[in-house]
CSV table of C-alpha atoms and ligand atoms in Angstrom, one decimal:
chain,number,residue,atom,x,y,z
A,504,UNK,CA,48.7,-61.7,-189.2
A,505,UNK,CA,48.4,-58.0,-189.9
A,506,UNK,CA,51.5,-56.9,-187.8
A,507,UNK,CA,53.6,-59.5,-189.7
A,508,UNK,CA,52.3,-58.3,-193.0
A,509,UNK,CA,52.9,-54.7,-192.1
A,510,UNK,CA,56.5,-55.5,-191.2
A,511,UNK,CA,57.0,-57.3,-194.6
A,512,UNK,CA,55.6,-54.3,-196.5
A,513,UNK,CA,57.8,-51.9,-194.6
A,514,UNK,CA,60.9,-54.0,-195.7
A,515,UNK,CA,59.5,-53.8,-199.2
A,516,UNK,CA,59.6,-50.1,-199.2
A,517,UNK,CA,63.3,-50.1,-198.0
A,518,UNK,CA,64.2,-52.5,-200.8
A,519,UNK,CA,62.2,-50.7,-203.4
A,520,UNK,CA,64.1,-47.5,-202.5
A,521,UNK,CA,67.4,-49.4,-202.8
A,522,UNK,CA,66.5,-50.8,-206.2
A,523,UNK,CA,65.2,-47.4,-207.5
A,524,UNK,CA,68.4,-45.6,-206.4
A,525,UNK,CA,70.6,-48.3,-208.0
A,526,UNK,CA,68.8,-47.9,-211.3
A,527,UNK,CA,69.3,-44.2,-211.1
A,528,UNK,CA,72.9,-44.5,-210.2
A,529,UNK,CA,73.5,-46.7,-213.2
A,530,UNK,CA,71.6,-44.2,-215.4
A,531,UNK,CA,69.4,-46.7,-217.1
A,532,UNK,CA,68.0,-45.2,-220.3
A,533,UNK,CA,65.3,-46.3,-222.8
A,534,UNK,CA,68.1,-47.1,-225.4
A,535,UNK,CA,69.6,-49.6,-223.0
A,536,UNK,CA,66.6,-51.9,-223.3
A,537,UNK,CA,67.1,-53.1,-226.8
A,538,UNK,CA,69.7,-55.8,-226.0
A,539,UNK,CA,72.4,-57.4,-228.2
A,540,UNK,CA,73.0,-60.4,-230.3
A,541,UNK,CA,76.1,-62.5,-231.4
A,542,UNK,CA,79.1,-61.8,-229.2
A,543,UNK,CA,77.2,-59.1,-227.3
A,544,UNK,CA,80.3,-56.8,-227.1
A,545,UNK,CA,79.6,-53.5,-225.3
A,546,UNK,CA,76.0,-54.2,-224.4
A,547,UNK,CA,75.1,-51.1,-222.3
A,548,UNK,CA,72.0,-52.6,-220.9
A,549,UNK,CA,73.9,-55.6,-219.6
A,550,UNK,CA,76.7,-53.5,-218.2
A,551,UNK,CA,74.2,-51.3,-216.3
A,552,UNK,CA,72.2,-54.4,-215.1
A,553,UNK,CA,75.5,-55.8,-213.7
A,554,UNK,CA,76.3,-52.4,-212.1
A,555,UNK,CA,73.0,-52.4,-210.5
A,556,UNK,CA,73.4,-55.9,-209.0
A,557,UNK,CA,76.9,-54.9,-207.7
A,558,UNK,CA,75.3,-51.8,-206.1
A,559,UNK,CA,72.5,-53.7,-204.5
A,560,UNK,CA,74.8,-56.5,-203.2
A,561,UNK,CA,77.5,-54.1,-202.1
A,562,UNK,CA,80.2,-55.8,-204.2
A,563,UNK,CA,82.8,-54.6,-206.7
A,564,UNK,CA,81.4,-56.7,-209.5
A,565,UNK,CA,78.5,-58.8,-210.7
A,566,UNK,CA,77.9,-61.3,-213.5
A,567,UNK,CA,74.2,-61.5,-214.5
A,568,UNK,CA,73.5,-63.5,-217.6
A,569,UNK,CA,70.8,-65.3,-219.4
A,570,UNK,CA,73.4,-67.9,-220.4
A,571,UNK,CA,73.5,-69.0,-216.8
A,572,UNK,CA,70.6,-71.6,-217.0
A,573,UNK,CA,69.7,-72.0,-213.3
A,574,UNK,CA,70.7,-71.5,-209.8
A,575,UNK,CA,72.7,-74.8,-209.9
A,576,UNK,CA,74.6,-73.5,-212.9
A,577,UNK,CA,75.4,-70.2,-211.2
A,578,UNK,CA,76.7,-71.9,-208.1
A,579,UNK,CA,78.6,-74.4,-210.1
A,580,UNK,CA,80.3,-71.6,-212.0
A,581,UNK,CA,81.2,-69.9,-208.7
A,582,UNK,CA,82.7,-73.2,-207.4
A,583,UNK,CA,84.5,-74.3,-210.6
A,584,UNK,CA,85.6,-70.7,-211.3
A,585,UNK,CA,87.3,-70.2,-208.0
A,586,UNK,CA,88.4,-73.7,-206.8
A,587,UNK,CA,91.5,-75.5,-208.1
A,588,UNK,CA,92.6,-79.1,-207.7
A,589,UNK,CA,94.0,-79.6,-204.2
A,590,UNK,CA,91.9,-76.8,-202.7
A,591,UNK,CA,89.5,-77.5,-199.9
A,592,UNK,CA,85.9,-76.3,-199.8
A,593,UNK,CA,84.0,-76.3,-196.5
A,594,UNK,CA,80.2,-76.4,-196.6
A,595,UNK,CA,79.5,-74.6,-193.4
A,596,UNK,CA,75.8,-75.1,-193.1
A,597,UNK,CA,75.6,-78.9,-193.5
A,598,UNK,CA,74.6,-80.8,-196.6
A,599,UNK,CA,73.9,-78.5,-199.6
A,600,UNK,CA,70.7,-78.4,-201.8
A,601,UNK,CA,70.2,-81.7,-203.6
A,602,UNK,CA,71.3,-80.6,-207.1
A,603,UNK,CA,74.5,-79.3,-205.6
A,604,UNK,CA,75.2,-82.6,-204.0
A,605,UNK,CA,75.4,-84.0,-207.5
A,606,UNK,CA,77.7,-81.2,-208.6
A,607,UNK,CA,80.1,-82.0,-205.7
A,608,UNK,CA,79.9,-85.8,-205.3
A,609,UNK,CA,77.5,-87.2,-207.9
A,610,UNK,CA,78.0,-90.0,-210.4
A,611,UNK,CA,78.2,-87.7,-213.4
A,612,UNK,CA,81.7,-87.0,-214.8
A,613,UNK,CA,83.2,-83.7,-214.1
A,614,UNK,CA,82.0,-83.1,-210.5
A,615,UNK,CA,84.0,-81.2,-208.0
A,616,UNK,CA,85.4,-84.3,-206.3
A,617,UNK,CA,86.6,-85.8,-209.6
A,618,UNK,CA,88.2,-82.4,-210.2
A,619,UNK,CA,90.3,-83.0,-207.1
A,620,UNK,CA,88.7,-80.5,-204.7
A,621,UNK,CA,88.4,-81.8,-201.2
A,622,UNK,CA,85.0,-81.0,-199.7
A,623,UNK,CA,84.2,-81.0,-196.0
A,624,UNK,CA,80.7,-80.8,-194.6
A,625,UNK,CA,80.2,-79.2,-191.2
A,626,UNK,CA,76.7,-79.7,-189.9
A,627,UNK,CA,74.9,-76.9,-188.0
A,628,UNK,CA,74.8,-76.9,-184.3
A,629,UNK,CA,71.9,-78.5,-182.4
A,630,UNK,CA,70.0,-75.2,-182.4
A,631,UNK,CA,70.2,-75.1,-186.3
A,632,UNK,CA,72.7,-72.3,-186.3
A,633,UNK,CA,76.1,-72.3,-188.1
A,634,UNK,CA,78.8,-73.7,-185.9
A,635,UNK,CA,81.6,-71.2,-186.7
A,636,UNK,CA,84.0,-72.9,-184.2
A,637,UNK,CA,83.6,-76.3,-185.9
A,638,UNK,CA,84.0,-74.7,-189.3
A,639,UNK,CA,87.2,-73.0,-188.3
A,640,UNK,CA,88.5,-76.3,-186.9
A,641,UNK,CA,88.4,-77.7,-190.4
A,642,UNK,CA,90.3,-74.9,-192.1
A,643,UNK,CA,93.6,-76.1,-193.5
A,644,UNK,CA,96.3,-74.1,-195.4
A,645,UNK,CA,94.6,-75.4,-198.6
A,646,UNK,CA,91.2,-74.1,-197.7
A,647,UNK,CA,90.1,-71.7,-200.3
A,648,UNK,CA,86.3,-71.3,-199.7
A,649,UNK,CA,83.6,-71.6,-197.1
A,650,UNK,CA,80.2,-71.8,-198.4
A,651,UNK,CA,76.8,-71.3,-196.6
A,652,UNK,CA,73.4,-72.0,-197.9
A,653,UNK,CA,71.0,-69.4,-196.7
A,654,UNK,CA,67.7,-71.2,-197.4
A,655,UNK,CA,66.5,-74.4,-195.6
A,656,UNK,CA,66.3,-76.6,-198.7
A,657,UNK,CA,64.9,-80.1,-198.7
A,658,UNK,CA,67.0,-81.4,-195.8
A,659,UNK,CA,64.6,-79.7,-193.4
A,660,UNK,CA,67.3,-77.7,-191.7
A,661,UNK,CA,67.1,-74.1,-190.5
A,662,UNK,CA,67.6,-71.1,-192.7
A,663,UNK,CA,70.2,-68.5,-191.8
A,664,UNK,CA,69.2,-64.8,-191.2
A,665,UNK,CA,71.3,-61.9,-192.2
A,666,UNK,CA,71.9,-61.2,-188.5
A,667,UNK,CA,73.3,-64.7,-188.1
A,668,UNK,CA,75.4,-64.4,-191.2
A,669,UNK,CA,76.9,-61.2,-190.0
A,670,UNK,CA,78.0,-62.8,-186.8
A,671,UNK,CA,79.3,-65.8,-188.6
A,672,UNK,CA,81.2,-63.8,-191.1
A,673,UNK,CA,82.9,-61.7,-188.3
A,674,UNK,CA,84.1,-65.0,-186.7
A,675,UNK,CA,85.2,-66.7,-189.9
A,676,UNK,CA,87.0,-63.6,-191.2
A,677,UNK,CA,88.8,-63.2,-187.8
A,678,UNK,CA,89.8,-66.9,-187.7
A,679,UNK,CA,90.5,-67.5,-191.4
A,680,UNK,CA,91.0,-64.1,-193.2
A,681,UNK,CA,92.5,-65.7,-196.3
A,682,UNK,CA,89.4,-67.8,-197.0
A,683,UNK,CA,86.7,-66.7,-199.4
A,684,UNK,CA,83.2,-66.7,-197.8
A,685,UNK,CA,80.4,-67.5,-200.3
A,686,UNK,CA,76.6,-67.8,-200.0
A,687,UNK,CA,74.0,-69.8,-201.9
A,688,UNK,CA,71.6,-67.0,-201.7
A,689,UNK,CA,68.7,-68.8,-203.6
A,690,UNK,CA,65.2,-67.5,-202.3
A,691,UNK,CA,66.9,-65.0,-200.0
A,692,UNK,CA,67.1,-61.8,-202.1
A,693,UNK,CA,65.1,-58.8,-200.9
A,694,UNK,CA,63.6,-60.8,-198.0
A,695,UNK,CA,65.6,-58.7,-195.5
A,696,UNK,CA,67.0,-55.2,-196.1
A,697,UNK,CA,70.6,-56.4,-196.5
A,698,UNK,CA,72.2,-59.1,-198.6
A,699,UNK,CA,74.9,-61.4,-197.2
A,700,UNK,CA,77.6,-59.6,-199.2
A,701,UNK,CA,76.7,-56.5,-197.3
A,702,UNK,CA,77.5,-58.1,-194.0
A,703,UNK,CA,81.0,-59.6,-194.6
A,704,UNK,CA,80.5,-62.4,-197.2
A,705,UNK,CA,82.6,-62.0,-200.3
A,706,UNK,CA,80.4,-63.7,-202.8
A,707,UNK,CA,76.8,-64.7,-203.5
A,708,UNK,CA,75.0,-66.5,-206.3
A,709,UNK,CA,71.4,-67.2,-207.2
A,710,UNK,CA,68.8,-67.8,-209.8
A,711,UNK,CA,66.9,-65.2,-211.7
A,712,UNK,CA,63.8,-67.4,-211.9
A,713,UNK,CA,63.6,-67.0,-208.2
A,714,UNK,CA,63.5,-63.7,-206.3
A,715,UNK,CA,65.6,-61.2,-208.2
A,716,UNK,CA,63.9,-61.9,-211.6
A,717,UNK,CA,60.7,-60.6,-210.1
A,718,UNK,CA,58.7,-63.2,-212.1
A,719,UNK,CA,59.6,-61.6,-215.4
A,720,UNK,CA,63.0,-62.9,-216.1
A,721,UNK,CA,62.6,-66.1,-218.2
A,722,UNK,CA,66.1,-67.5,-217.4
A,723,UNK,CA,69.4,-66.5,-216.0
A,724,UNK,CA,71.6,-66.5,-212.9
A,725,UNK,CA,73.9,-64.1,-211.0
A,726,UNK,CA,77.2,-64.1,-209.2
A,727,UNK,CA,78.3,-61.1,-207.2
A,728,UNK,CA,81.7,-60.5,-205.5
A,729,UNK,CA,85.1,-59.0,-205.8
A,730,UNK,CA,86.2,-57.9,-209.3
A,731,UNK,CA,89.0,-60.5,-209.6
A,732,UNK,CA,86.8,-63.3,-208.4
A,733,UNK,CA,83.9,-62.5,-210.6
A,734,UNK,CA,86.3,-62.3,-213.6
A,735,UNK,CA,87.5,-65.8,-212.7
A,736,UNK,CA,83.9,-67.0,-212.6
A,737,UNK,CA,83.2,-65.4,-216.0
A,738,UNK,CA,86.1,-67.1,-217.5
A,739,UNK,CA,84.3,-70.4,-216.6
A,740,UNK,CA,80.9,-69.2,-217.8
A,741,UNK,CA,82.3,-68.1,-221.1
A,742,UNK,CA,86.0,-68.7,-221.7
A,743,UNK,CA,89.4,-67.6,-220.3
A,744,UNK,CA,90.5,-64.5,-222.1
A,745,UNK,CA,86.9,-63.7,-223.1
A,746,UNK,CA,85.3,-63.5,-219.6
A,747,UNK,CA,82.7,-60.8,-219.0
A,748,UNK,CA,83.2,-59.1,-222.4
A,749,UNK,CA,81.1,-61.7,-224.3
A,750,UNK,CA,77.4,-62.5,-223.7
A,751,UNK,CA,74.5,-61.3,-225.7
A,752,UNK,CA,71.4,-60.4,-223.8
A,753,UNK,CA,69.2,-61.3,-226.9
A,754,UNK,CA,65.8,-60.0,-226.3
A,755,UNK,CA,65.9,-60.4,-222.5
A,756,UNK,CA,67.4,-57.3,-221.0
A,757,UNK,CA,64.1,-55.5,-220.6
A,758,UNK,CA,62.6,-58.4,-218.6
A,759,UNK,CA,65.8,-58.6,-216.4
A,760,UNK,CA,65.6,-54.9,-215.6
A,761,UNK,CA,61.9,-54.7,-215.2
A,762,UNK,CA,61.8,-57.9,-213.2
A,763,UNK,CA,64.6,-56.6,-210.8
A,764,UNK,CA,62.6,-53.4,-210.4
A,765,UNK,CA,59.5,-55.4,-209.4
A,766,UNK,CA,61.4,-57.9,-207.3
A,767,UNK,CA,61.0,-56.2,-203.9
A,768,UNK,CA,57.2,-56.1,-204.4
A,769,UNK,CA,56.9,-59.7,-205.7
A,770,UNK,CA,59.1,-61.0,-202.9
A,771,UNK,CA,56.9,-59.1,-200.5
A,772,UNK,CA,53.7,-60.8,-201.9
A,773,UNK,CA,55.3,-64.1,-201.9
A,774,UNK,CA,56.4,-63.7,-198.2
A,775,UNK,CA,53.0,-62.7,-197.1
A,776,UNK,CA,51.7,-65.8,-198.9
A,777,UNK,CA,54.2,-67.9,-197.0
A,778,UNK,CA,52.9,-66.4,-193.8
A,779,UNK,CA,49.3,-67.1,-194.7
A,780,UNK,CA,50.1,-70.7,-195.6
A,781,UNK,CA,52.0,-71.2,-192.3
A,782,UNK,CA,49.1,-69.7,-190.2
A,783,UNK,CA,46.4,-71.6,-191.9
A,784,UNK,CA,48.1,-75.0,-192.0
A,785,UNK,CA,49.1,-74.8,-188.4
A,786,UNK,CA,45.6,-73.8,-187.5
A,787,UNK,CA,44.5,-77.0,-189.3
A,788,UNK,CA,46.9,-79.1,-187.1
A,789,UNK,CA,50.0,-79.6,-189.3
A,790,UNK,CA,53.5,-79.0,-188.4
A,791,UNK,CA,55.0,-75.9,-190.1
A,792,UNK,CA,58.5,-74.3,-190.4
A,793,UNK,CA,58.8,-71.5,-189.9
A,794,UNK,CA,55.7,-70.6,-187.9
A,795,UNK,CA,53.7,-67.6,-189.1
A,796,UNK,CA,55.2,-65.1,-186.7
A,797,UNK,CA,58.8,-66.3,-186.8
A,798,UNK,CA,61.4,-64.1,-188.6
A,799,UNK,CA,62.0,-65.0,-192.2
A,800,UNK,CA,65.1,-64.7,-194.3
A,801,UNK,CA,63.9,-66.7,-197.4
A,802,UNK,CA,60.7,-67.7,-199.1
A,803,UNK,CA,60.4,-71.4,-198.4
A,804,UNK,CA,57.6,-72.6,-196.2
A,805,UNK,CA,57.7,-76.2,-195.0
A,806,UNK,CA,54.4,-77.9,-194.2
A,807,UNK,CA,54.6,-81.4,-192.6
A,808,UNK,CA,51.7,-83.4,-194.0
A,809,UNK,CA,53.0,-86.7,-192.7
A,810,UNK,CA,51.4,-88.8,-195.4
A,811,UNK,CA,52.5,-89.3,-199.0
A,812,UNK,CA,48.9,-89.1,-200.3
A,813,UNK,CA,48.4,-85.8,-198.6
A,814,UNK,CA,51.6,-84.5,-200.2
A,815,UNK,CA,50.1,-85.5,-203.7
A,816,UNK,CA,46.6,-84.1,-202.8
A,817,UNK,CA,48.1,-80.7,-201.6
A,818,UNK,CA,50.2,-80.4,-204.8
A,819,UNK,CA,47.3,-81.2,-207.0
A,820,UNK,CA,45.3,-78.5,-205.3
A,821,UNK,CA,48.0,-75.9,-206.0
A,822,UNK,CA,48.3,-77.1,-209.5
A,823,UNK,CA,44.6,-76.9,-210.2
A,824,UNK,CA,44.6,-73.3,-208.9
A,825,UNK,CA,47.4,-72.2,-211.2
A,826,UNK,CA,46.9,-69.8,-214.2
A,827,UNK,CA,48.8,-72.1,-216.5
A,828,UNK,CA,48.4,-75.9,-216.8
A,829,UNK,CA,45.6,-76.0,-214.3
A,830,UNK,CA,44.4,-79.2,-215.9
A,831,UNK,CA,47.7,-81.0,-215.3
A,832,UNK,CA,47.9,-83.8,-212.7
A,833,UNK,CA,51.3,-83.7,-210.9
A,834,UNK,CA,52.8,-87.0,-210.1
A,835,UNK,CA,56.0,-87.9,-208.2
A,836,UNK,CA,58.9,-88.6,-210.6
A,837,UNK,CA,62.6,-88.9,-210.6
A,838,UNK,CA,64.2,-85.7,-211.6
A,839,UNK,CA,67.8,-85.1,-212.6
A,840,UNK,CA,69.8,-84.0,-209.6
A,841,UNK,CA,67.3,-85.4,-207.0
A,842,UNK,CA,67.7,-88.5,-204.8
A,843,UNK,CA,64.1,-89.5,-204.2
A,844,UNK,CA,61.0,-89.0,-206.5
A,845,UNK,CA,59.8,-85.5,-206.2
A,846,UNK,CA,56.4,-84.2,-206.8
A,847,UNK,CA,56.2,-80.6,-208.1
A,848,UNK,CA,53.1,-78.4,-208.6
A,849,UNK,CA,53.8,-75.4,-210.7
A,850,UNK,CA,51.6,-73.9,-213.2
A,851,UNK,CA,53.9,-71.1,-214.0
A,852,UNK,CA,54.5,-68.7,-217.0
A,853,UNK,CA,58.3,-69.5,-216.7
A,854,UNK,CA,59.0,-73.2,-216.6
A,855,UNK,CA,60.2,-74.2,-213.2
A,856,UNK,CA,60.1,-70.7,-211.8
A,857,UNK,CA,59.6,-70.8,-208.1
A,858,UNK,CA,59.1,-67.1,-207.5
A,859,UNK,CA,55.7,-68.0,-209.1
A,860,UNK,CA,53.6,-70.1,-206.7
A,861,UNK,CA,54.9,-73.6,-206.5
A,862,UNK,CA,54.7,-76.5,-204.1
A,863,UNK,CA,56.9,-79.5,-204.1
A,864,UNK,CA,58.2,-82.3,-202.0
A,865,UNK,CA,60.4,-85.4,-202.0
A,866,UNK,CA,58.6,-88.6,-201.5
A,867,UNK,CA,60.2,-89.5,-198.2
A,868,UNK,CA,59.4,-89.1,-194.5
A,869,UNK,CA,58.3,-86.8,-192.9
A,870,UNK,CA,56.2,-86.2,-196.1
A,871,UNK,CA,56.5,-82.5,-196.1
A,872,UNK,CA,55.7,-80.0,-198.9
A,873,UNK,CA,57.7,-77.0,-199.5
A,874,UNK,CA,55.5,-74.0,-200.7
A,875,UNK,CA,57.2,-70.9,-202.1
A,876,UNK,CA,56.6,-68.0,-204.3
A,877,UNK,CA,53.5,-66.3,-205.4
A,878,UNK,CA,53.2,-63.2,-207.7
A,879,UNK,CA,50.3,-62.0,-205.6
A,880,UNK,CA,49.0,-62.7,-202.2
A,881,UNK,CA,45.5,-63.0,-203.6
A,882,UNK,CA,46.5,-66.0,-205.8
A,883,UNK,CA,48.3,-67.7,-202.9
A,884,UNK,CA,45.1,-67.4,-200.8
A,885,UNK,CA,43.0,-68.9,-203.6
A,886,UNK,CA,45.4,-71.7,-204.2
A,887,UNK,CA,45.7,-72.5,-200.5
A,888,UNK,CA,41.9,-72.8,-200.3
A,889,UNK,CA,41.9,-75.3,-203.2
A,890,UNK,CA,44.8,-77.3,-201.7
A,891,UNK,CA,42.9,-77.6,-198.4
A,892,UNK,CA,39.7,-78.6,-200.2
A,893,UNK,CA,41.7,-81.5,-201.8
A,894,UNK,CA,42.8,-82.6,-198.4
A,895,UNK,CA,39.3,-82.2,-196.9
A,896,UNK,CA,37.7,-84.2,-199.6
A,897,UNK,CA,40.0,-87.1,-198.8
A,898,UNK,CA,39.2,-86.9,-195.1
A,899,UNK,CA,42.8,-85.6,-194.3
A,900,UNK,CA,41.6,-82.6,-192.4
A,901,UNK,CA,39.0,-83.4,-189.7
A,902,UNK,CA,35.9,-81.3,-190.1
A,903,UNK,CA,36.0,-80.0,-186.4
A,904,UNK,CA,39.5,-78.8,-186.9
A,905,UNK,CA,38.6,-77.0,-190.2
A,906,UNK,CA,35.7,-75.3,-188.4
A,907,UNK,CA,37.7,-74.1,-185.5
A,908,UNK,CA,40.4,-72.7,-187.8
A,909,UNK,CA,37.6,-71.2,-190.0
A,910,UNK,CA,36.2,-69.3,-186.9
A,911,UNK,CA,39.6,-67.8,-186.1
A,912,UNK,CA,40.4,-66.9,-189.6
A,913,UNK,CA,37.0,-65.2,-190.2
A,914,UNK,CA,38.0,-62.3,-188.0
A,915,UNK,CA,41.2,-61.6,-189.9
A,916,UNK,CA,40.9,-59.1,-192.7
A,917,UNK,CA,44.1,-60.0,-194.5
A,918,UNK,CA,43.4,-63.7,-195.1
A,919,UNK,CA,41.9,-63.0,-198.5
A,920,UNK,CA,39.4,-65.6,-199.5
A,921,UNK,CA,40.7,-68.4,-197.4
A,922,UNK,CA,38.3,-69.3,-194.7
A,923,UNK,CA,35.4,-67.3,-196.0
A,924,UNK,CA,33.9,-70.2,-197.6
A,925,UNK,CA,33.7,-73.8,-196.2
A,926,UNK,CA,35.4,-76.4,-198.4
A,927,UNK,CA,33.0,-78.3,-200.6
B,1370,LIG,C1,66.7,-73.5,-206.1
B,1370,LIG,C2,67.9,-73.7,-205.3
B,1370,LIG,C3,69.1,-74.1,-205.9
B,1370,LIG,C4,69.3,-74.5,-207.3
B,1370,LIG,O1,68.7,-73.7,-208.2
B,1370,LIG,P1,68.0,-74.3,-209.6
B,1370,LIG,O2,67.7,-73.0,-210.2
B,1370,LIG,O3,66.9,-75.1,-209.1
B,1370,LIG,O4,69.1,-75.0,-210.2
B,1370,LIG,C5,70.3,-74.1,-205.1
B,1370,LIG,N1,70.2,-73.9,-203.8
B,1370,LIG,C6,69.0,-73.5,-203.2
B,1370,LIG,C7,69.1,-73.2,-201.7
B,1370,LIG,C8,67.9,-73.4,-203.9
B,1370,LIG,O5,66.7,-73.0,-203.4
């Protein structure tokens, strides 16, 4: 695993330098950290934070606000801010993340279809890559936006690297230059050394309780893109005529800035944790996507456990090894926005934060868990050890397999505590 870890840490250095430079370019000062209340007019910390995001994403403008409650909210603001009745939206990487399916087609009033936007889904090609030719074939004169989800999500598809996104944007811009290209960038920030908006995409959006909040932002979302487009989105988040000018940062600006400063390091720790989970779980005989040495463009690690009870046991192990709510017993439950019951293990300092270590899975075949986040590699190693112990106690990992994996792992210095001790 060491060469993979080294590569992740060298990307961390590049991103840390980019972030530091963007802070210095914006001229962040101690006096910017106090924040604003009420209307939040002329909040210098907020303005500099948005300038830093625009620099990092290579866009004209950014909207970064605590009033954006989640990634779904950020993406919804992007869609409703820019699409009008009669427009066509093409989802170019297949079905979107579950909560966005509700935004587009769901039973709740006010979704995008009710609004009169025509939405086309173009599945990826058989190799999992975006099918640019098929996307272009669906472009009509009314097509306003093509959106791509970078992360694999719960549909078990492939994630899309910056390299792939660069190729796709070239083809789409050549074939449909008038159409806006947008990315659901959740889980992708700082995993590679470029962001989608630096390789031809016009817009991106994501959540601050994932990568760019660095584990410190307690809420918030961002949208980056061309000035005029971001202003249109701001008119949805606040109100037309008020747009970006209003929006207090309350007491949060310090944690937004500090979290962003730490984000390259936290993402690096989480990524190394994902590699560790992949390596160990594959050694124990489970299916994993991606494999430990495959290139990564986002944090999510899928582990196919193949058994609903194993999903529950694994999640209970992660929960029991959490710093907060370690005594909680996660159970599968229906959550707003999700189709099947979902089990979620997350003993996090920020509720629902998935830059902190979390494991979750929908209760449906192939009974996979999705593991992501981790503020430190050491914690991921301890939690993985506990999750495997839960599986082993229930006879879900044969002893011989555990022993063979243990022998292999014993020789790797970077594994942390995993494998140093036999499960009880
Ligand atoms: C997490 C996520 C979302 C939604 O973000 P929430 O903060 O959970 O609302 C959307 N798309 C992808 C790919 C995600 O990972």
